[in-house]
PDB file of C-alpha atoms in Angstrom:
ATOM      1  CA  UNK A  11      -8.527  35.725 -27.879  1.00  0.00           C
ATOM      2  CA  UNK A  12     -11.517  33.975 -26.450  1.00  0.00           C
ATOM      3  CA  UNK A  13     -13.715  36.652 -28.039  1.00  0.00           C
ATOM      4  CA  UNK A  14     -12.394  35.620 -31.786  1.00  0.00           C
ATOM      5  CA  UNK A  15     -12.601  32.027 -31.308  1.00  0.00           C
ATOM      6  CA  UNK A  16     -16.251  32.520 -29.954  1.00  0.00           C
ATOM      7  CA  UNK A  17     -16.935  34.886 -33.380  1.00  0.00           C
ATOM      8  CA  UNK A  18     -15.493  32.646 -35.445  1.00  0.00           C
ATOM      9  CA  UNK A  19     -16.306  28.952 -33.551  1.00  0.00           C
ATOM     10  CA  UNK A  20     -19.058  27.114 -35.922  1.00  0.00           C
ATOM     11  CA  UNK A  21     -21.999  27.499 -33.248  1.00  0.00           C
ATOM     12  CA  UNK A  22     -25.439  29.020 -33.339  1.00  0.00           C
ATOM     13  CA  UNK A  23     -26.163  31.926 -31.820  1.00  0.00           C
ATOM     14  CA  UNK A  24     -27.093  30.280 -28.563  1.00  0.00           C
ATOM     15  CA  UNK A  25     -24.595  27.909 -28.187  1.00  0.00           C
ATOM     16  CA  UNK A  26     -22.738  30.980 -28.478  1.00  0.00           C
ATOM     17  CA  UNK A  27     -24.318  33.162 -25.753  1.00  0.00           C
ATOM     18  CA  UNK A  28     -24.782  30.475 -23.379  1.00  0.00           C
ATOM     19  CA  UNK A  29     -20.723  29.731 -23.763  1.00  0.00           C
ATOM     20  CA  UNK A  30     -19.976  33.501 -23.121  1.00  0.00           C
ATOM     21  CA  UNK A  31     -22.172  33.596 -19.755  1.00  0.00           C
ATOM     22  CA  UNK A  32     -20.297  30.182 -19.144  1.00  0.00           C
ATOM     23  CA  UNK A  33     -17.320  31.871 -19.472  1.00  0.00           C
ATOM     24  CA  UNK A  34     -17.888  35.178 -17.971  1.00  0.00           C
ATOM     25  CA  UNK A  35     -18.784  32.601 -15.010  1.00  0.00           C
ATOM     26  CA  UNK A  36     -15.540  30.922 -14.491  1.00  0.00           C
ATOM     27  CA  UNK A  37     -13.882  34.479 -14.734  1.00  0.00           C
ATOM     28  CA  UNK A  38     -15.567  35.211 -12.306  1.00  0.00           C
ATOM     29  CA  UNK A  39     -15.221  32.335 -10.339  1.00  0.00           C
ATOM     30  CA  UNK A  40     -11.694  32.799 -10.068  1.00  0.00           C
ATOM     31  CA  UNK A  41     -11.923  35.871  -9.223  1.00  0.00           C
ATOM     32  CA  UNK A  42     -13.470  35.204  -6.293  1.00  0.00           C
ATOM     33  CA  UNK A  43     -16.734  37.164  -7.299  1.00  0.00           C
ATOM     34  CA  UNK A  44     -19.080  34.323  -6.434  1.00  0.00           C
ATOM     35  CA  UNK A  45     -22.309  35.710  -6.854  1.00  0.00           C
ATOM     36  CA  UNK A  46     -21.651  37.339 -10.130  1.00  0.00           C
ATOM     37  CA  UNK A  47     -20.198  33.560 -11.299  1.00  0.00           C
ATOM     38  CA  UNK A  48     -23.266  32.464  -9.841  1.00  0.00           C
ATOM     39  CA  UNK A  49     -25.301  34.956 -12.201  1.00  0.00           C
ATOM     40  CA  UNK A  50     -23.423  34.198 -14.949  1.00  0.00           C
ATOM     41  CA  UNK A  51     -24.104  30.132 -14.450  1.00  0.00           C
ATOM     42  CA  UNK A  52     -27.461  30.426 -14.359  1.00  0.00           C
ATOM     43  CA  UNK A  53     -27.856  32.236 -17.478  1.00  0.00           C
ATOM     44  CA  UNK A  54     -26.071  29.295 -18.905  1.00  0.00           C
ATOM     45  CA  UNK A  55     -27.534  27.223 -17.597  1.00  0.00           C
ATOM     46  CA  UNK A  56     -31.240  28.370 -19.147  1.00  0.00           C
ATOM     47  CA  UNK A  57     -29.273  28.539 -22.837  1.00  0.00           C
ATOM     48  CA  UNK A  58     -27.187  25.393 -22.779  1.00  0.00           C
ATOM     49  CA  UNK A  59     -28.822  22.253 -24.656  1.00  0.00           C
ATOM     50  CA  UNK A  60     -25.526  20.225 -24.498  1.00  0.00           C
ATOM     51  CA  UNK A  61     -26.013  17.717 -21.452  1.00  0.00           C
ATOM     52  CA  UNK A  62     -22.182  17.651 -21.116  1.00  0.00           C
ATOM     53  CA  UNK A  63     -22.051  21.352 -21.153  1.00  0.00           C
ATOM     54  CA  UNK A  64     -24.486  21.682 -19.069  1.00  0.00           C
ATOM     55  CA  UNK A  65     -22.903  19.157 -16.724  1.00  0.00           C
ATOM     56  CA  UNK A  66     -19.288  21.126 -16.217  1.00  0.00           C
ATOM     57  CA  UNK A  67     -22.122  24.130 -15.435  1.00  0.00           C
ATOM     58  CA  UNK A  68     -23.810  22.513 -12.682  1.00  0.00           C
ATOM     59  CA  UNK A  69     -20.134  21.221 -11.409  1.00  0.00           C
ATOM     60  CA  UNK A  70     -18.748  24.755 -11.332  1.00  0.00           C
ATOM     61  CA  UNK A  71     -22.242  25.697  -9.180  1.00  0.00           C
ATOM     62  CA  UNK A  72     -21.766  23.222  -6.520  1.00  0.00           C
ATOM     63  CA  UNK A  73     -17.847  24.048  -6.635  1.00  0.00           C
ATOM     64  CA  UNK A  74     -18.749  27.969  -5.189  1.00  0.00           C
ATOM     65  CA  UNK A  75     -21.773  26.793  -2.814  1.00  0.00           C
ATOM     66  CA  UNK A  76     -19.776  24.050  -1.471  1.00  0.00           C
ATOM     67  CA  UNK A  77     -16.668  25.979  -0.900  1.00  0.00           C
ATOM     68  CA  UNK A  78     -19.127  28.543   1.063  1.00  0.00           C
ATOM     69  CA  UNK A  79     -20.305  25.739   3.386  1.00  0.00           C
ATOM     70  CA  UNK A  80     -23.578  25.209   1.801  1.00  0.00           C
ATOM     71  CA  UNK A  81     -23.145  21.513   1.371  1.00  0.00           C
ATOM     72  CA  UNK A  82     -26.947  20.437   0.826  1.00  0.00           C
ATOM     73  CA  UNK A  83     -27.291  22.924  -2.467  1.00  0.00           C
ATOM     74  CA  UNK A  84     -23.347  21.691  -3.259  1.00  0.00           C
ATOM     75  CA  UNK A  85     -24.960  18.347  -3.467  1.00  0.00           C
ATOM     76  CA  UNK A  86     -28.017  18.559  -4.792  1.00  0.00           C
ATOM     77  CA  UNK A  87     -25.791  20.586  -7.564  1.00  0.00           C
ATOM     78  CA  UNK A  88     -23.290  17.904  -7.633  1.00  0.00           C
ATOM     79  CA  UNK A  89     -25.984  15.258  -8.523  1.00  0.00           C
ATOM     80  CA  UNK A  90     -27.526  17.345 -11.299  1.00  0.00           C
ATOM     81  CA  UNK A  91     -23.950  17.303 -12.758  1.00  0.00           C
ATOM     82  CA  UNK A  92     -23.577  13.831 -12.957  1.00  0.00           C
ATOM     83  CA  UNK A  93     -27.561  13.247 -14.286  1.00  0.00           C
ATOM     84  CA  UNK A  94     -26.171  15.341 -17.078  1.00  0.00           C
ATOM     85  CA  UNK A  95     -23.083  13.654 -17.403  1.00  0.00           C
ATOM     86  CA  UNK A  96     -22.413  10.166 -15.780  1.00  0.00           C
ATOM     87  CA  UNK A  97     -18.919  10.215 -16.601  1.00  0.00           C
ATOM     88  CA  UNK A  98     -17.978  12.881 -14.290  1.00  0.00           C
ATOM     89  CA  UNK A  99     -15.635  11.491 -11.909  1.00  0.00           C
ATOM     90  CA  UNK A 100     -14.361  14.782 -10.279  1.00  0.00           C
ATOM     91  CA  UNK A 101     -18.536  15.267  -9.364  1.00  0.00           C
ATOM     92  CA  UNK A 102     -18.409  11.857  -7.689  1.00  0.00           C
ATOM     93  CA  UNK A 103     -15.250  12.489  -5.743  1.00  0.00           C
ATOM     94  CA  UNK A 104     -16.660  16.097  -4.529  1.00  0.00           C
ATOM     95  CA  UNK A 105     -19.647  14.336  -2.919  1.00  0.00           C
ATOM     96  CA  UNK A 106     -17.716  11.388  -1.437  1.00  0.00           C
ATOM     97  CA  UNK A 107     -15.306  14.450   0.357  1.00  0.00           C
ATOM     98  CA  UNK A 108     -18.716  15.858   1.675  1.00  0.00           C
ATOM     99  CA  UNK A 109     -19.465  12.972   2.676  1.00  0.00           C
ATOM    100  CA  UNK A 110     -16.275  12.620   4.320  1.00  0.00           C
ATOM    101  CA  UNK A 111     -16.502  15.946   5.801  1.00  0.00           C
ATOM    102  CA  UNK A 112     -20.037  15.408   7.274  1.00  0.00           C
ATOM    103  CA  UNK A 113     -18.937  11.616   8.608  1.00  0.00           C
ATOM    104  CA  UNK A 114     -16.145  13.554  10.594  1.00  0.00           C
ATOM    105  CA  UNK A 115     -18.026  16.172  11.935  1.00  0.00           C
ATOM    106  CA  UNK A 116     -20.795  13.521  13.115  1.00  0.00           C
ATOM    107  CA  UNK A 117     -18.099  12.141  14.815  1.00  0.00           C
ATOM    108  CA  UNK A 118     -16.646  14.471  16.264  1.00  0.00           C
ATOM    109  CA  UNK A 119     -20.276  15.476  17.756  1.00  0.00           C
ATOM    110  CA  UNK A 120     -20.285  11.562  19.339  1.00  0.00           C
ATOM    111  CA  UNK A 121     -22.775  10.192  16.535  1.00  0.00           C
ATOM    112  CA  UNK A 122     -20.393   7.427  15.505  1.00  0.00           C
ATOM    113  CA  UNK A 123     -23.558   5.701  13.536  1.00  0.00           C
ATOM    114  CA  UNK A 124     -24.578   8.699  11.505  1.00  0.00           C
ATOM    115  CA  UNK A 125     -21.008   9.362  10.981  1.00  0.00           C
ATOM    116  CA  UNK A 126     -20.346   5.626  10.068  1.00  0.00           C
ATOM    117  CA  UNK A 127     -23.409   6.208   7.698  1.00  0.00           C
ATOM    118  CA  UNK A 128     -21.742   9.060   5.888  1.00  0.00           C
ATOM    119  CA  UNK A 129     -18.523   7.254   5.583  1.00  0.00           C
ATOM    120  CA  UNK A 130     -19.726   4.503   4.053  1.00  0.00           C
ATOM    121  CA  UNK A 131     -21.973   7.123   1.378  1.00  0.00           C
ATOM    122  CA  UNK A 132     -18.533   8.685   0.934  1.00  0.00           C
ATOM    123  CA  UNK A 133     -16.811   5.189   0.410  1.00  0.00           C
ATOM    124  CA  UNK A 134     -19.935   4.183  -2.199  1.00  0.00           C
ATOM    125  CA  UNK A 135     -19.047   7.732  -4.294  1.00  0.00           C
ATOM    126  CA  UNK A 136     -14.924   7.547  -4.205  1.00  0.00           C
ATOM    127  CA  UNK A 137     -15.412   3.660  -5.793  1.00  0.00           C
ATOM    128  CA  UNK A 138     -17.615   5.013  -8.515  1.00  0.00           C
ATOM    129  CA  UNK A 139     -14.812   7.780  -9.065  1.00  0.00           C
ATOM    130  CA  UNK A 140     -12.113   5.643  -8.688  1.00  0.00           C
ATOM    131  CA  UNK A 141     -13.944   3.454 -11.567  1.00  0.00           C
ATOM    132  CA  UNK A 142     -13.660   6.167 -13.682  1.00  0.00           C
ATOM    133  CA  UNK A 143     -10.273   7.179 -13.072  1.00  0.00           C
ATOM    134  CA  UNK A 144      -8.383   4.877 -11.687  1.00  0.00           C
ATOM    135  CA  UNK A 145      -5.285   6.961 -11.130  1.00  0.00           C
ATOM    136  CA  UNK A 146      -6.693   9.807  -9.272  1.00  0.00           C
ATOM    137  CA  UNK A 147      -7.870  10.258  -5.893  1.00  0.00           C
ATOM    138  CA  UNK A 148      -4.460   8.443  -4.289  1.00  0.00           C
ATOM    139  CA  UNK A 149      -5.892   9.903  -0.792  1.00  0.00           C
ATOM    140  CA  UNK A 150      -9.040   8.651  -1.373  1.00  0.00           C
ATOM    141  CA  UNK A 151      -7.840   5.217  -2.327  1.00  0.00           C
ATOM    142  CA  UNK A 152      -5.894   4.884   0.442  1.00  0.00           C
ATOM    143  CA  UNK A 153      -8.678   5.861   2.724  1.00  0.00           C
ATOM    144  CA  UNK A 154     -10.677   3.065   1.607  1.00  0.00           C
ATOM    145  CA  UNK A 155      -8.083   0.482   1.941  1.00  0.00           C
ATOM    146  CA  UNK A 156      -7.245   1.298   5.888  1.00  0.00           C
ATOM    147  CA  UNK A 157     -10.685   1.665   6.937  1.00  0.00           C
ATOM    148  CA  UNK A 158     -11.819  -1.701   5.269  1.00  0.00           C
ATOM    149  CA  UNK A 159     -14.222  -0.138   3.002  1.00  0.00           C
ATOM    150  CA  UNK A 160     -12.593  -0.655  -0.521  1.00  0.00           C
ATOM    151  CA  UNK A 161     -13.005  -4.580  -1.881  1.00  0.00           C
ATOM    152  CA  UNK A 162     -11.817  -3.148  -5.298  1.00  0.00           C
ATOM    153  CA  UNK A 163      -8.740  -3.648  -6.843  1.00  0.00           C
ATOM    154  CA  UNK A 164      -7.899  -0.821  -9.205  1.00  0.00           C
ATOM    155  CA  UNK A 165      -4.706   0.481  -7.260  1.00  0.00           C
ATOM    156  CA  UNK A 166      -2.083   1.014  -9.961  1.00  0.00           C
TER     157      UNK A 166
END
């Protein structure tokens, strides 16, 4: 079915191709064949024009590193996303849980200033998410409000 809408979608021939290896990536992806998604991305990647398309690209990229533990390419990946698109709230949340994640494990390791220091970079992202959409990231929300760093009020 995807094949037929893709012959038949009003595109050029690029916009076509690059949406097949997008595609072909998130097939992939699910799949749990991570370095052929990976592949697959990148050839999208050098196609795509569209900065929104290009965006969801660069989100699905830091979705497979991060997920493997590579959290500096996840970010780096992450913040390309988001220069693409700056109304990608699910981007900004993904970084604030690295964030999180990293804050923790500083902890944990008896750095309670570096760990402070991620918190508070996780705190900065999950506002600028919440901003966006206000009705997601319920954890997150709550997060903020019992460790003191929230001083918004867009609970619904």
């Amino acid at each position: 079915m995807a094949d037929l809408i893709l012959k038949v979608f009003p595109a050029s021939r690029k916009e076509k191709e690059a949406f097949a290896y997008y595609r072909d990536g998130m097939s992939a992806q699910a799949d749990g064949e991570y370095a052929e998604a990976l592949e697959n991305y990148e050839e999208a990647l050098k196609l795509e024009e569209d900065s929104n398309d290009r965006s969801y690209i660069l989100y699905n990229m830091g979705l497979i590193y991060a997920s493997n533990g590579d959290h500096d390419r996840a970010l780096t990946l992450y913040h390309e996303a988001i220069d693409e698109n700056p109304r990608l709230p699910q981007a900004l949340n993904n970084i604030a849980v690295i964030y999180h994640y990293l804050g923790e494990k500083a902890k944990e390791e008896g750095n309670d200033d570096e760990g402070d220091k991620f918190f508070d970079q996780a705190a900065d992202y999950w506002k600028r998410a919440i901003l966006q959409a206000p009705n997601n990231y319920i954890e997150a929300q709550n997060w903020l409000k019992t460790t003191g760093r929230s001083g918004m009020d867009v609970y619904f």
